[in-house]
XYZ file of C-alpha atoms in Angstrom:
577
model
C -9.688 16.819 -103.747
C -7.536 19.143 -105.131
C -6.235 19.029 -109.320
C -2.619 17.232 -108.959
C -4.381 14.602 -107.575
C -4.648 11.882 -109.563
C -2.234 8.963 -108.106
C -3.942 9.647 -105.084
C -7.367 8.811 -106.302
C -9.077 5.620 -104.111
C -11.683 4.472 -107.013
C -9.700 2.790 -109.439
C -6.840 0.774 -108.282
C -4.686 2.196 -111.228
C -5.180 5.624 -112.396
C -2.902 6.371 -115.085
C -3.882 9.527 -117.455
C -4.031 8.248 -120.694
C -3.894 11.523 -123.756
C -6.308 9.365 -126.398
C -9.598 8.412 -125.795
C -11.614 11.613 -124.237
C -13.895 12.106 -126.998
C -16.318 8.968 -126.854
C -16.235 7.154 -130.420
C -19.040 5.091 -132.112
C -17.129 3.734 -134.461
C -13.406 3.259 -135.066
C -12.077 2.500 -131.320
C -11.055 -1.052 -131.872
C -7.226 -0.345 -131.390
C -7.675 1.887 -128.652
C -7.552 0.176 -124.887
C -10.763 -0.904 -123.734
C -11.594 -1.055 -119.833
C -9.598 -3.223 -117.776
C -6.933 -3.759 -120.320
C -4.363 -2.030 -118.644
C -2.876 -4.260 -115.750
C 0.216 -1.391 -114.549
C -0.347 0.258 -111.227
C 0.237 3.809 -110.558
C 0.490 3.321 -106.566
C 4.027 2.369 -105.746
C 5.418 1.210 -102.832
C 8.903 2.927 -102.512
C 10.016 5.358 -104.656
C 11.487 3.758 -107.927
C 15.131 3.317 -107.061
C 15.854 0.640 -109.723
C 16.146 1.043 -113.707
C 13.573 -2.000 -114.063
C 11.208 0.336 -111.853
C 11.419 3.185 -114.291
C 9.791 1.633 -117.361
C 7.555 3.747 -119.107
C 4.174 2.092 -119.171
C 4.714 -0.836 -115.803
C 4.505 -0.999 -112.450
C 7.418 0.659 -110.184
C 7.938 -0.593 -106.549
C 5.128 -3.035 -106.488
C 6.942 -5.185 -103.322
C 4.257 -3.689 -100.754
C 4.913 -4.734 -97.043
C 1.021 -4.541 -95.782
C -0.594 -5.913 -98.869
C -0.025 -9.052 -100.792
C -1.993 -8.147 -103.770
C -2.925 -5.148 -105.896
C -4.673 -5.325 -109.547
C -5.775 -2.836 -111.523
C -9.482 -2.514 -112.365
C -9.698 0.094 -114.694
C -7.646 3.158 -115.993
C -8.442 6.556 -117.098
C -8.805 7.029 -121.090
C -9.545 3.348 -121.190
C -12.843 2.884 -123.739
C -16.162 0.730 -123.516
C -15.289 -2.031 -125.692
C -18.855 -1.614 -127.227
C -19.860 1.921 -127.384
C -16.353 3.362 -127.608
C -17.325 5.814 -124.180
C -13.778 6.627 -122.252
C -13.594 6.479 -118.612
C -12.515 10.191 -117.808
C -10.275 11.010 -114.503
C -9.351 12.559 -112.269
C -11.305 9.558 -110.235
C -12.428 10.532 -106.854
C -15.743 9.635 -104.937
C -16.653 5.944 -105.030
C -18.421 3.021 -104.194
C -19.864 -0.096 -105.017
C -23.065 -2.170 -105.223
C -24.898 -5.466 -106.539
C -27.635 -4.281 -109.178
C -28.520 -8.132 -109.501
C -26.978 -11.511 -107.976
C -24.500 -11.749 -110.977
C -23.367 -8.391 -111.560
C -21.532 -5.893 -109.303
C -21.302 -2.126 -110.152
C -18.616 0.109 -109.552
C -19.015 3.910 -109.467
C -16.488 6.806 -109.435
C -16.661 10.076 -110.296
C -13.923 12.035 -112.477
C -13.159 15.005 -111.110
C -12.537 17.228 -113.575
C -12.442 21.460 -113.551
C -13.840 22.219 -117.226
C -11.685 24.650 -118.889
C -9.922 25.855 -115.620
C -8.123 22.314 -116.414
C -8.966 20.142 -118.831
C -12.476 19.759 -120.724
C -13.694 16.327 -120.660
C -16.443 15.415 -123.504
C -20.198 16.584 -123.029
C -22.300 14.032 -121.141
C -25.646 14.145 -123.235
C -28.600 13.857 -120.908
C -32.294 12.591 -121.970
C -33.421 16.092 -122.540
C -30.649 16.891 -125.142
C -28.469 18.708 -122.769
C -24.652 18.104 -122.428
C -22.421 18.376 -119.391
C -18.468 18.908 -119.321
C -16.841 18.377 -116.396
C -16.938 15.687 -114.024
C -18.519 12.640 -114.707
C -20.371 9.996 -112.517
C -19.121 6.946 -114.314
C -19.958 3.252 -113.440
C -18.859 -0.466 -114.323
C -19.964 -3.066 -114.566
C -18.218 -6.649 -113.480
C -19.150 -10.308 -113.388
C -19.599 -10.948 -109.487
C -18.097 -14.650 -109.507
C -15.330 -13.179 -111.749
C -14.653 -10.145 -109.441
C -14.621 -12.883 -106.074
C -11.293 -14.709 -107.689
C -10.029 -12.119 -109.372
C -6.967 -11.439 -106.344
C -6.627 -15.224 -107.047
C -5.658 -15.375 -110.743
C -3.594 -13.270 -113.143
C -6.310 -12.189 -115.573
C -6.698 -8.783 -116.367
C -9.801 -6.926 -115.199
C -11.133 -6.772 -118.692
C -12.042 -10.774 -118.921
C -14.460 -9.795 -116.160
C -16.112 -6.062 -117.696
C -19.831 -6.378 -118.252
C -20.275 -2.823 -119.622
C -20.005 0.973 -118.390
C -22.265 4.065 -118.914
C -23.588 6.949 -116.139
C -25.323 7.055 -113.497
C -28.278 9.418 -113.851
C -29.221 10.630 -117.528
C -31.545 13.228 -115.784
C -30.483 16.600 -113.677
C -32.571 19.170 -111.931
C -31.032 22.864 -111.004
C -31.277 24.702 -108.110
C -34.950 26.067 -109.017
C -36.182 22.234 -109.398
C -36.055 22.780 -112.790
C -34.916 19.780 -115.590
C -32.066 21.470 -117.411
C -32.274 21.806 -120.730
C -30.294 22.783 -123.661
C -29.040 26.337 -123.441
C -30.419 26.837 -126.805
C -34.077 26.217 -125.025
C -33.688 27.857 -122.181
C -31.528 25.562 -120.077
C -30.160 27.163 -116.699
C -27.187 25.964 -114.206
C -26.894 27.154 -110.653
C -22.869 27.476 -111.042
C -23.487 30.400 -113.727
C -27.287 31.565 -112.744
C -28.691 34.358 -110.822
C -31.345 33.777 -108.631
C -33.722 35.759 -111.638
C -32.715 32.213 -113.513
C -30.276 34.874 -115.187
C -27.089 33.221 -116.508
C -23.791 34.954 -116.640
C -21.454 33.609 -119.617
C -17.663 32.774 -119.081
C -14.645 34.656 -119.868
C -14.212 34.334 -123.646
C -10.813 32.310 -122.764
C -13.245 30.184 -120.424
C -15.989 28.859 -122.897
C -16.589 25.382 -123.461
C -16.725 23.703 -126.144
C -18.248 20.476 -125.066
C -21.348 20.803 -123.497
C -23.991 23.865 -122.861
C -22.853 23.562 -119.202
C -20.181 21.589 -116.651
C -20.315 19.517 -113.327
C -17.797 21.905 -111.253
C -15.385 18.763 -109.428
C -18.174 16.519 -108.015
C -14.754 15.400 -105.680
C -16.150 12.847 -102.585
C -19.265 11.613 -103.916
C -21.131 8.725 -101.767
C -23.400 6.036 -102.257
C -25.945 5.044 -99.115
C -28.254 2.252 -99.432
C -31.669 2.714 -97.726
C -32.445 1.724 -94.010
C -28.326 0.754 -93.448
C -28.982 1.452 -90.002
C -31.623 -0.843 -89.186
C -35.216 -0.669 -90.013
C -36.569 2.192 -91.017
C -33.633 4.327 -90.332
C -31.695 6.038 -92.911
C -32.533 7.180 -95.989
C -35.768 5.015 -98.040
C -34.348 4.900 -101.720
C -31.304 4.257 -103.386
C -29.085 7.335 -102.971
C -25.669 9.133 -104.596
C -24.754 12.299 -102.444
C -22.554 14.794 -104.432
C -21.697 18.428 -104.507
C -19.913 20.225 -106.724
C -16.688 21.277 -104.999
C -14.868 25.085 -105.417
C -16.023 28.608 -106.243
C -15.670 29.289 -109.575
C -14.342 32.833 -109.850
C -11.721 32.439 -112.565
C -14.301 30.952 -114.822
C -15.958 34.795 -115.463
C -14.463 38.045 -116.932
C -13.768 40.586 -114.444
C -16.030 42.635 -115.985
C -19.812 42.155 -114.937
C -22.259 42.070 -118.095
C -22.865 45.806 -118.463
C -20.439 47.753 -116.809
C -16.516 46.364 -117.529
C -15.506 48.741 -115.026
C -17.540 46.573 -112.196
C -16.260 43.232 -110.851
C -19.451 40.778 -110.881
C -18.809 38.429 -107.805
C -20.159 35.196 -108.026
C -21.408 35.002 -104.701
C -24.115 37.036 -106.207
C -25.066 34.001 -108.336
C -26.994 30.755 -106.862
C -23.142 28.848 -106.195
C -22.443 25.241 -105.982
C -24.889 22.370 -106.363
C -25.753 20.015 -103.707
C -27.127 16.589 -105.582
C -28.832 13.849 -105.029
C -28.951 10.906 -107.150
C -32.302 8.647 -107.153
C -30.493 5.552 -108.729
C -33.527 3.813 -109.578
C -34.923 6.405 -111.775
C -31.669 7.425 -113.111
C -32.302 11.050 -111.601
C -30.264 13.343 -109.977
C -31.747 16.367 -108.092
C -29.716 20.023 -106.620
C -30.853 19.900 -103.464
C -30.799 23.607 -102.083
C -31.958 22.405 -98.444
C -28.295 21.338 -98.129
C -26.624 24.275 -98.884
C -24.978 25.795 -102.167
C -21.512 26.716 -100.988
C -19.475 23.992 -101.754
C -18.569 20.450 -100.708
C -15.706 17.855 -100.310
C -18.161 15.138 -98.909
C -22.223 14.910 -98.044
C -21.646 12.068 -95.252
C -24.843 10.602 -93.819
C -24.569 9.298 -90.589
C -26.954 7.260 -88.228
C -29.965 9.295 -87.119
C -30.689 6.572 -84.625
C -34.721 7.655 -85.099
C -36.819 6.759 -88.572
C -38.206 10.298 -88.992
C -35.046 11.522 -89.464
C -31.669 11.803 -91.588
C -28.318 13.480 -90.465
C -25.627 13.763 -92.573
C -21.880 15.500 -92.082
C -21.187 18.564 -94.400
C -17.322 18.669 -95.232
C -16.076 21.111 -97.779
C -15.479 24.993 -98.328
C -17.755 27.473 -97.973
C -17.598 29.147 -100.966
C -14.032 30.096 -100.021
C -15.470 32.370 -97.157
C -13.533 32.007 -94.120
C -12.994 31.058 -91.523
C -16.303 28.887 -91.229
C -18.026 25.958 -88.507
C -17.774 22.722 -88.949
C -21.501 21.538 -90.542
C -23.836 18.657 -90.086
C -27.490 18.515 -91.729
C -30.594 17.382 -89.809
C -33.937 16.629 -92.100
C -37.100 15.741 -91.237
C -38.276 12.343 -93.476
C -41.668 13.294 -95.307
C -41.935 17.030 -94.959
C -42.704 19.658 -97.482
C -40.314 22.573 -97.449
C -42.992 24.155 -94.608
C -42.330 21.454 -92.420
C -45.949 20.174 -93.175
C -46.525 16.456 -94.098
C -46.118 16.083 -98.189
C -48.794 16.135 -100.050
C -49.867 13.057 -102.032
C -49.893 14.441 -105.015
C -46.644 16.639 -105.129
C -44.740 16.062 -108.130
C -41.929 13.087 -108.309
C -39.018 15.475 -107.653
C -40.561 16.913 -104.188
C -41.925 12.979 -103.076
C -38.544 11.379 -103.564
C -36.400 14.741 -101.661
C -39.362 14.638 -98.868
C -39.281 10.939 -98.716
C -35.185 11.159 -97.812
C -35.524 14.276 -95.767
C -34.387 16.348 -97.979
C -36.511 19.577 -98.982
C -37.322 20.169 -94.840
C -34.003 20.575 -92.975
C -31.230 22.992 -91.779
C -27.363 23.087 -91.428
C -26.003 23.127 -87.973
C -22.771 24.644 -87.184
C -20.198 23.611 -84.319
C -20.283 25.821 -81.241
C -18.169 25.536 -78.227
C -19.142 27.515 -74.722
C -17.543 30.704 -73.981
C -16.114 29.692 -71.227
C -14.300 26.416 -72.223
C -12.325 28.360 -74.829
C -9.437 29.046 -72.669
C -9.225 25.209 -71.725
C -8.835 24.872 -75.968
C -5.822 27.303 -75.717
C -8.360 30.617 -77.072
C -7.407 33.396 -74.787
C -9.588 35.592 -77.149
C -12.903 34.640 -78.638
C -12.845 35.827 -82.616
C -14.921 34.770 -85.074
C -12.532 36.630 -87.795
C -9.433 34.322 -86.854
C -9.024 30.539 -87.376
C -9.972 29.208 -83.862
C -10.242 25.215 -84.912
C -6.738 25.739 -86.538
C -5.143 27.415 -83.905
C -6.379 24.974 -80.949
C -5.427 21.827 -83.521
C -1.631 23.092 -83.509
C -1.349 24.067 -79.957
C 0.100 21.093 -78.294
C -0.632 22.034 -75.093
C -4.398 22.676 -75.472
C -6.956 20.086 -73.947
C -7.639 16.671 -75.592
C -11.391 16.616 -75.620
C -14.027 19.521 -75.281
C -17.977 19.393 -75.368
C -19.819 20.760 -78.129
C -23.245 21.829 -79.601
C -24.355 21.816 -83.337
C -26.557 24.701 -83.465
C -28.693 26.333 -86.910
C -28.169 29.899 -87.798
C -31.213 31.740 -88.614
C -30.838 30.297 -92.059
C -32.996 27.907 -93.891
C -33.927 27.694 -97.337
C -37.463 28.359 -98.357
C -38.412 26.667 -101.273
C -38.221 26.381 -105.272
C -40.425 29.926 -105.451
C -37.270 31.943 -102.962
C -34.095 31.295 -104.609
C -31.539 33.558 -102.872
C -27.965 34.144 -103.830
C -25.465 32.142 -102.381
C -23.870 35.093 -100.400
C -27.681 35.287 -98.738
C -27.151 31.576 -97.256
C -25.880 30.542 -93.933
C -22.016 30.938 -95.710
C -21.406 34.593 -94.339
C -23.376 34.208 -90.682
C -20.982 31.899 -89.041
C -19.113 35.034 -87.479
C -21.487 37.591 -87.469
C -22.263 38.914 -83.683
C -25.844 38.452 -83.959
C -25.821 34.674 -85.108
C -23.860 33.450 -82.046
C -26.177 30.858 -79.958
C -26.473 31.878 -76.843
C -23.266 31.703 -74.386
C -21.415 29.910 -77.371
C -19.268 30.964 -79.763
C -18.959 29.115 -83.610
C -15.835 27.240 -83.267
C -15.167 28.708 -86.687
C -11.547 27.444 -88.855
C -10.075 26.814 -92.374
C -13.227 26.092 -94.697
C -11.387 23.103 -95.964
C -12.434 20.338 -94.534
C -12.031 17.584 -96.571
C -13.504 13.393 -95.978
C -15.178 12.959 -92.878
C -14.936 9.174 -91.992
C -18.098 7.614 -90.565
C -18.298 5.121 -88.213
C -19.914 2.074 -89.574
C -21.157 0.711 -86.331
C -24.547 0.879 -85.592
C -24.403 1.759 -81.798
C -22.706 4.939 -82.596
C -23.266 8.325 -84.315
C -19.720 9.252 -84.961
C -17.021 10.064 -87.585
C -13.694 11.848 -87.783
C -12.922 14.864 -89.995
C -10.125 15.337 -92.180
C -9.048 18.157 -91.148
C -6.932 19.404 -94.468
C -5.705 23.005 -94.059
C -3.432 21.975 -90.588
C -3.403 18.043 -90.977
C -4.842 16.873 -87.552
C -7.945 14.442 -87.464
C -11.142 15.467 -84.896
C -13.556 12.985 -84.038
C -17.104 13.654 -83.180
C -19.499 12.049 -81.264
C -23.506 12.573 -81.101
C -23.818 11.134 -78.086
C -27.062 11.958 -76.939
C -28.448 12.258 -80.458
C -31.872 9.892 -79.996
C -33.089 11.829 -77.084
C -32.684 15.316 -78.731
C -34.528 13.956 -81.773
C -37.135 12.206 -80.082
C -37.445 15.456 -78.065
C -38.108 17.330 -81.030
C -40.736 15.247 -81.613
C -41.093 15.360 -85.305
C -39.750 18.848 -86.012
C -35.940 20.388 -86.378
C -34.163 20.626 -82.777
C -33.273 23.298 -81.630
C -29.420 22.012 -81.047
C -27.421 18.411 -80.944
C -24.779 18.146 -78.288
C -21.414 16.877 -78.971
C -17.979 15.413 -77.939
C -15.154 15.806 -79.590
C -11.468 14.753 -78.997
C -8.447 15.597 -80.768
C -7.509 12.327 -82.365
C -4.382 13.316 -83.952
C -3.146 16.967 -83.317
C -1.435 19.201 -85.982
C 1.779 19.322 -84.663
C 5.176 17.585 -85.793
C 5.427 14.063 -84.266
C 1.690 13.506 -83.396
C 1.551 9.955 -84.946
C 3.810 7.109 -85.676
C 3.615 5.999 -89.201
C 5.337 2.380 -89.907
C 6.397 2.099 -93.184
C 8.462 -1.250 -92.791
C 11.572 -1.620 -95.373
C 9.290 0.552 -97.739
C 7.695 4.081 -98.137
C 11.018 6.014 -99.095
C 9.793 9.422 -100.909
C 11.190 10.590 -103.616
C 13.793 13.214 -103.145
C 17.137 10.759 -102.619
C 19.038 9.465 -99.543
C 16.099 7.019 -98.195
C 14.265 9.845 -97.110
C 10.678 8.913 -95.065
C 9.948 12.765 -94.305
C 6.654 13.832 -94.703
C 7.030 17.256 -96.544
C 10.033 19.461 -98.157
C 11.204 20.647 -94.109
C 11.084 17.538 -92.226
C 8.301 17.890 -90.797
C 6.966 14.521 -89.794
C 3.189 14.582 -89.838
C 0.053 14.284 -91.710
C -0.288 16.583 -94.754
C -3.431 17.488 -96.585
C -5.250 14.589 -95.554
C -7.829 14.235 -98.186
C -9.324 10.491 -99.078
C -10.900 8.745 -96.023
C -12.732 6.219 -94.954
C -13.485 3.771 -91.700
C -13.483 -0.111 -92.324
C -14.580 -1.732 -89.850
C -12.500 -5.479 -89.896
C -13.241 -8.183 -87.483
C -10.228 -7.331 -85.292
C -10.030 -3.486 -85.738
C -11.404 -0.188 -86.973
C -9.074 1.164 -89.195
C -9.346 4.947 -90.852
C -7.699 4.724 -94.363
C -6.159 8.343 -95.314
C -4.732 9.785 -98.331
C -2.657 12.485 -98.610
C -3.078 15.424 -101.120
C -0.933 18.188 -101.092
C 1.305 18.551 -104.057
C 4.315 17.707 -102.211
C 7.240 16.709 -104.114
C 8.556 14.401 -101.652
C 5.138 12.156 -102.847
C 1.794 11.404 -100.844
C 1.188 8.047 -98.244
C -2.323 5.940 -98.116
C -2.083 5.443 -94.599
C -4.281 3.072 -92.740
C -4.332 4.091 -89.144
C -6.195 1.832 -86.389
C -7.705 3.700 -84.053
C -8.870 2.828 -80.301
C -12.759 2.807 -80.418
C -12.176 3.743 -76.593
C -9.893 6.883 -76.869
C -10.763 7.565 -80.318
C -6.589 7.736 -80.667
C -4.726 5.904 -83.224
């Protein structure tokens, strides 16, 4: 998710930035609006062509021609009516679960870019530290209540239980609890591998917390065993990662030498987290990389000793770069040895989910099907993915392998730099599997939507940079992993088909007697040129209905025309809207 995002954010069905409320008040917040208060939507379904439409506070076009009812649920800068805590934005990553028969949570997290943006207050965790930043907020609503609320006019406030966070405890990149920076507290974003931190430009300090959450953007919740039993992940889990290199945060000058540039791919990078929901814990999980992600994705294994999950995001702004997957081995010590029974609590939970013995798997086409993909030349220094995603002419489907560099993180006691990852090996000479090629493109890759049906391993990327959507199939994903027999394969094989290309007039959007943009004269254009197609798909996700599978899309581009939520239904068969 990118900053201007906000009325594009799927969490909360209103989002509307509210300038009071982001310091969190104990006493005193009895006039300000408390959660669910607010009943105006931001999402419109025109652009506001009528003065009643143009009210300051209300609804605009709320006459939507696919949906016959929208309510708000909560808004940004709204307060707990209790402990005064606002509800910070911008709202990304979501979901939603029962934590008893009566009560049904709601999570989101608030993107937010410290002072590259705008500061939110510190999140103070159980050891005293405090976090700016994003957020992982969740509420809480009566069940019964929530089931009729479509059905009534109430506001979403007669039905609030309560709010708070979601973990109150974080680990670094060195499996460390952070604490204070006063005692010694370390965060990968600013940290060496020595455990060294580097401050922030002096324009760049914060002033609400010791540390901040760097845009957690498409966080995910996955339940345990969701793909029958045994299979999937065995606790509770939240998957986040903190999203974009933070270069602008530092001075230009390195600590000792002003004449030096310090580059932060020197320093440890972005966090990779997993939250243990039960215990209110959330670990960095280096086994999944430290570069940067839109979306950790897990996916159906289709074998109990193992997870596999799809890796969308950035690379730490090194490009071009593979499309990623991760493949873990359930109850392994970082050796690949069975953990021990009495390893700490951090290292049982991350074995127990697959997470401290694993790798990250890049996409690799064959040398010689590149031509059939519209690649006369085979360069790892050019934007390959892009290029064949624009070329209308190019084939439909190809074949595919996700293959490991020689890559894999090592433990607590090895911390490398983030530049010493997998993030620059994806074109080097040396790294390319044999007779393939890394079918490297833009890093940003944004929601990958998985398919919810058991019988499948499968999902469709976002591809953001170009606008196109590329489906992926596993499809003979139980035989490789039995095959392995217990350890990491050597490669998964894959098919992949261009569901919707890049190119101007790929897809058919229906907008009914609705879905003017703004810019005048009834225009339905995508972007600024006329160009009719997807932009910047961001926001994704597959619902499976009882009569179709549908991929619901966001755009997010900063286009001044405005951005669509599109739901497009695709053929299971041709994997084509």
């Amino acid at each position: 998710m990118t900053l201007p995002a906000l009325s594009r954010a799927l969490p909360l069905a209103a989002a509307l930035l509210a300038t009071t409320a982001l310091t969190a008040f104990a006493d005193g917040h009895a006039s300000l609006v408390k959660i669910g208060e607010t009943t105006a939507l931001v999402a419109e379904a025109s652009t506001a062509d009528d003065p009643a439409e143009l009210e300051s506070g209300a609804s605009a076009d709320t006459d939507f021609p696919f949906i016959s009812t929208m309510k708000a649920l909560a808004t940004v800068g709204e307060v707990d009516a209790e402990t005064g805590m606002a509800l910070t934005g911008w709202p990304d990553g979501h979901a939603a679960w029962l934590t008893d028969e009566a009560t049904l949570r709601i999570a989101y997290q608030s993107e937010s870019y410290a002072t590259m943006s705008t500061e939110t207050y510190g999140w103070e965790m159980t050891s005293g530290v405090k976090f700016t930043g994003s957020h992982l907020h969740y509420i809480d609503y009566d069940r019964a209540a929530m089931a009729e609320f479509l059905g009534n006019d109430d506001a979403a406030s007669t039905m609030v239980k309560g709010s708070g966070h979601v973990f109150s405890t974080i680990y670094n990149v060195f499996g460390d609890e952070v604490l204070p920076k006063s005692e010694g507290g370390v965060w990968g974003n600013q940290s060496l591998p020595t455990g060294e931190l580097v401050d922030f430009a002096p324009d760049r300090m914060l002033s609400n917390g010791d540390f901040f959450f760097q845009s957690f953007c498409g966080s995910f919740y996955e339940q345990p065993h969701k793909w029958g039993a045994g299979i999937g992940f065995e606790d509770h889990v939240y998957m986040m990662a903190e999203e974009w290199k933070i270069s602008t945060m530092f001075n230009k000058g390195d600590r000792d030498n002003p004449d030096m540039v310090w580059e932060p791919n020197d320093g440890m990078g972005l966090a990779s987290i997993v939250v243990d929901i039960a215990n209110e814990t959330a670990y960095t999980v280096p086994a999944l990389g430290q570069t940067g992600y839109e979306k950790i994705m897990p996916v159906n294994p289709q074998n109990s000793d193992y997870v596999v999950m799809v890796m969308s995001g950035y690379n730490h702004d090194e490009e071009p770069a593979a499309l990623k997957i991760y493949v873990g081995v359930k109850g392994m010590d970082v050796d690949g040895a069975p953990i021990a029974s009495n390893a700490n609590a951090r290292d049982q939970f991350l074995a127990r989910n697959g997470l401290l013995y694993g790798k990250l798997y890049g996409m690799a086409v064959a040398n010689d099907d590149y031509a059939a993909l519209g690649i006369d030349t085979i360069d790892t220094s050019e934007k390959m993915l892009d290029a064949y995603m624009t070329d209308a002419g190019a084939a439909e489907s190809f074949e595919a392998k996700f293959v490991p560099t020689s890559y894999q993180w090592a433990g607590w006691d090895t911390p490398v730099a983030v530049k010493d990852t997998e993030m620059m090996l994806w074109g080097a000479a040396d790294e390319q599997p044999a007779g393939h090629t890394y079918f490297v493109g833009d890093s940003k890759v944004e929601h990958p939507m998985v398919d919810p049906d058991p019988a499948h391993t499968r999902w469709v990327y976002n591809l953001t940079n170009k606008g196109g959507l590329l489906s992926i199939t596993l499809p003979d994903l139980a035989f490789e992993l039995e095959a392995a027999n217990g350890d990491l394969p050597a490669f998964l094989s894959a098919d992949a088909i261009r569901s919707v290309a890049a190119i101007d007039g790929a897809m058919t959007l229906d907008v009914a007697d609705k879905g003017v943009k703004h810019g005048g004269e009834g225009t339905h254009a995508t972007w600024e040129d006329g160009r009719a197609q997807i932009v910047a798909p961001d926001g994704g996700y597959w619902v499976k209905a009882s009569n179709a599978d549908v991929l619901v899309i966001d755009e997010d581009s900063g286009n001044d025309l405005g951005e669509r939520k599109m739901a497009v239904v695709i053929d299971t068969d041709t994997m084509k809207p």
